[in-house]
mmCIF file of C-alpha atoms in Angstrom:
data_model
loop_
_atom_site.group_PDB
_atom_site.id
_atom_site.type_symbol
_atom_site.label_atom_id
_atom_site.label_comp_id
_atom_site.label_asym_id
_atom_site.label_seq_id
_atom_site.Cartn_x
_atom_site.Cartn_y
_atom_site.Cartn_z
ATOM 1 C CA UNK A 620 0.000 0.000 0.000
ATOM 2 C CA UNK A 621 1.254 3.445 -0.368
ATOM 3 C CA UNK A 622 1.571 5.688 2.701
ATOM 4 C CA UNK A 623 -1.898 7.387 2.294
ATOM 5 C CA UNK A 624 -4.088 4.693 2.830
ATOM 6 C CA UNK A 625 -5.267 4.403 6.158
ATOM 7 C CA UNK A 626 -4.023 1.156 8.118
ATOM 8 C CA UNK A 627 -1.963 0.039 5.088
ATOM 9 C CA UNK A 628 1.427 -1.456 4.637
ATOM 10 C CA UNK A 629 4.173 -0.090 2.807
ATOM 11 C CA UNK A 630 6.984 -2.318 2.388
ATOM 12 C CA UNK A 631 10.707 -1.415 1.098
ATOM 13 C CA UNK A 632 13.049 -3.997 0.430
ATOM 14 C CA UNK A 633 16.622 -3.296 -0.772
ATOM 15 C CA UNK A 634 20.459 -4.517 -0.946
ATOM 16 C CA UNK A 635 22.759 -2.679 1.709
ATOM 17 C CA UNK A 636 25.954 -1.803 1.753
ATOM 18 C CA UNK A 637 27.746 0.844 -1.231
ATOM 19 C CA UNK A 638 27.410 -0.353 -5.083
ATOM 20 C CA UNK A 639 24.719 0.959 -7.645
ATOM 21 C CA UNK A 640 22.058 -1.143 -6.156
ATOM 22 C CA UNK A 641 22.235 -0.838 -3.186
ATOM 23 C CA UNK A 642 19.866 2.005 -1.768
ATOM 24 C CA UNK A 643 20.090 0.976 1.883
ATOM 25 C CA UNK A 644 23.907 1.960 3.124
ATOM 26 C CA UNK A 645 23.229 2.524 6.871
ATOM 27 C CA UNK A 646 20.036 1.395 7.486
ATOM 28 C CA UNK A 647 21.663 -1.092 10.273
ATOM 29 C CA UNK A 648 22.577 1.854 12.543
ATOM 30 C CA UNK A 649 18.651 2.245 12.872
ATOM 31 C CA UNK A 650 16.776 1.541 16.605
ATOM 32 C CA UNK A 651 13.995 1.188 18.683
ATOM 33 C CA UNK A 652 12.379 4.504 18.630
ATOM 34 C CA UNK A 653 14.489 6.094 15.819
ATOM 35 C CA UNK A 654 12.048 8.235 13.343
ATOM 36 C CA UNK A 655 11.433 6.933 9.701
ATOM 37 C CA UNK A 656 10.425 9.716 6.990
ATOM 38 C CA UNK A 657 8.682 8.572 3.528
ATOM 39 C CA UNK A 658 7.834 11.555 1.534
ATOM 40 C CA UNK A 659 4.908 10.425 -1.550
ATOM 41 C CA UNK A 660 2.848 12.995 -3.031
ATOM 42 C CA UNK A 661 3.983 16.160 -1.561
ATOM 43 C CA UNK A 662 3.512 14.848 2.105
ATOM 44 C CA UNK A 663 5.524 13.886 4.549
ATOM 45 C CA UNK A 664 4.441 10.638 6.292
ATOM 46 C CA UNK A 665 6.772 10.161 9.429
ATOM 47 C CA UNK A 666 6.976 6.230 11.568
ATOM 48 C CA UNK A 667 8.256 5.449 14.415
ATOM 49 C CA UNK A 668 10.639 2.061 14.793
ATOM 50 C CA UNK A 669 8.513 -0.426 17.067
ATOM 51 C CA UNK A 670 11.067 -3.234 16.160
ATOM 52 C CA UNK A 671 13.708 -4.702 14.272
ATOM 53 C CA UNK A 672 13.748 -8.493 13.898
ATOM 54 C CA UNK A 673 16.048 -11.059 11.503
ATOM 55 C CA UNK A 674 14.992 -13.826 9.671
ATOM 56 C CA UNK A 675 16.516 -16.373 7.247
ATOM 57 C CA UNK A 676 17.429 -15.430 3.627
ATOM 58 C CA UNK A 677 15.243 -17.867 1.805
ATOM 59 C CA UNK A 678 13.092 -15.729 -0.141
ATOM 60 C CA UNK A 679 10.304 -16.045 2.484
ATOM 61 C CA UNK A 680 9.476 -13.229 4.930
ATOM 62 C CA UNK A 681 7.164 -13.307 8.084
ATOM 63 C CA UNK A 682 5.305 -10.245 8.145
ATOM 64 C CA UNK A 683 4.662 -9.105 11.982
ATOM 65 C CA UNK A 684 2.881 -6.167 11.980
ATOM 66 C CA UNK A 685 -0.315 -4.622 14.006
ATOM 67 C CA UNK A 686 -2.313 -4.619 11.352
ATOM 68 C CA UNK A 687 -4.591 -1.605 13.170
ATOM 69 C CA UNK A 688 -2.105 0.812 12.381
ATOM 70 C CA UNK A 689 -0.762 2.577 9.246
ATOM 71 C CA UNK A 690 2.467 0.718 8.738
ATOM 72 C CA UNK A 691 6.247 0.585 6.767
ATOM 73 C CA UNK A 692 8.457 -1.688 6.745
ATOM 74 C CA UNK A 693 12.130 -1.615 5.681
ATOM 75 C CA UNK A 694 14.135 -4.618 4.910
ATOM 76 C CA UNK A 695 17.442 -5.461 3.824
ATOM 77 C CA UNK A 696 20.430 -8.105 3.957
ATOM 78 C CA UNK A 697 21.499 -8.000 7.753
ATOM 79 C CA UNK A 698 25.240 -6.130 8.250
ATOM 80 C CA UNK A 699 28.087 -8.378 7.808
ATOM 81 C CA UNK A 700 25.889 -11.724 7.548
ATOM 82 C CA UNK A 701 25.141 -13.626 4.202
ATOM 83 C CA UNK A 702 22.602 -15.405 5.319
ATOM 84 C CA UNK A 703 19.990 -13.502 7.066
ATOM 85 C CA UNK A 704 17.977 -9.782 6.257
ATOM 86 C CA UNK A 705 17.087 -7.688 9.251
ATOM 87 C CA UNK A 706 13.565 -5.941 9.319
ATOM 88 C CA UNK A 707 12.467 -2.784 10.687
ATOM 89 C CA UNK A 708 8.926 -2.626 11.337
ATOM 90 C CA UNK A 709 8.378 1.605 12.219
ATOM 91 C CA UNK A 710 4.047 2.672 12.926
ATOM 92 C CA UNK A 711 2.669 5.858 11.570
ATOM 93 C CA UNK A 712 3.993 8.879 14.214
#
């Protein structure tokens, strides 16, 4: 979903680290707490990290979400571990 809808989910999922693909460089320095800003459509739509959880790299992901509440989610390969992506789960501010 994109951030306007009410309740939705928006979901980014990207490579870390510092070639041409990868838009996520130091996403692993976020925490509990720390303030997420998605600008769409001339707004600024601003989350709140409510946690950060890792899961295997098999092309699977567990969503775990409140689904009440207006939701995005960033994901990415976990810092200096092949096989695992960290995800940050941040609630509408």
């Amino acid at each position: 979903d994109m951030p306007d809808k009410d309740k939705g989910i928006f979901i980014l999922a990207s490579h870390s680290g510092t070639s041409t693909f990868s838009y996520f460089k130091n996403l692993y320095k976020l925490n509990k707490n720390d303030i997420v800003k998605i600008y769409y459509k001339n707004n600024t739509y601003e989350y709140k990290i409510d946690d950060v959880y890792i899961v295997k790299k098999d092309g699977n992901l567990e969503i775990k979400r409140d689904e009440s509440k207006k939701t995005v989610m960033l994901v990415t390969c976990t810092k200096d571990n092949d096989t695992t992506q960290t995800v940050y789960v941040a609630y509408e501010n």
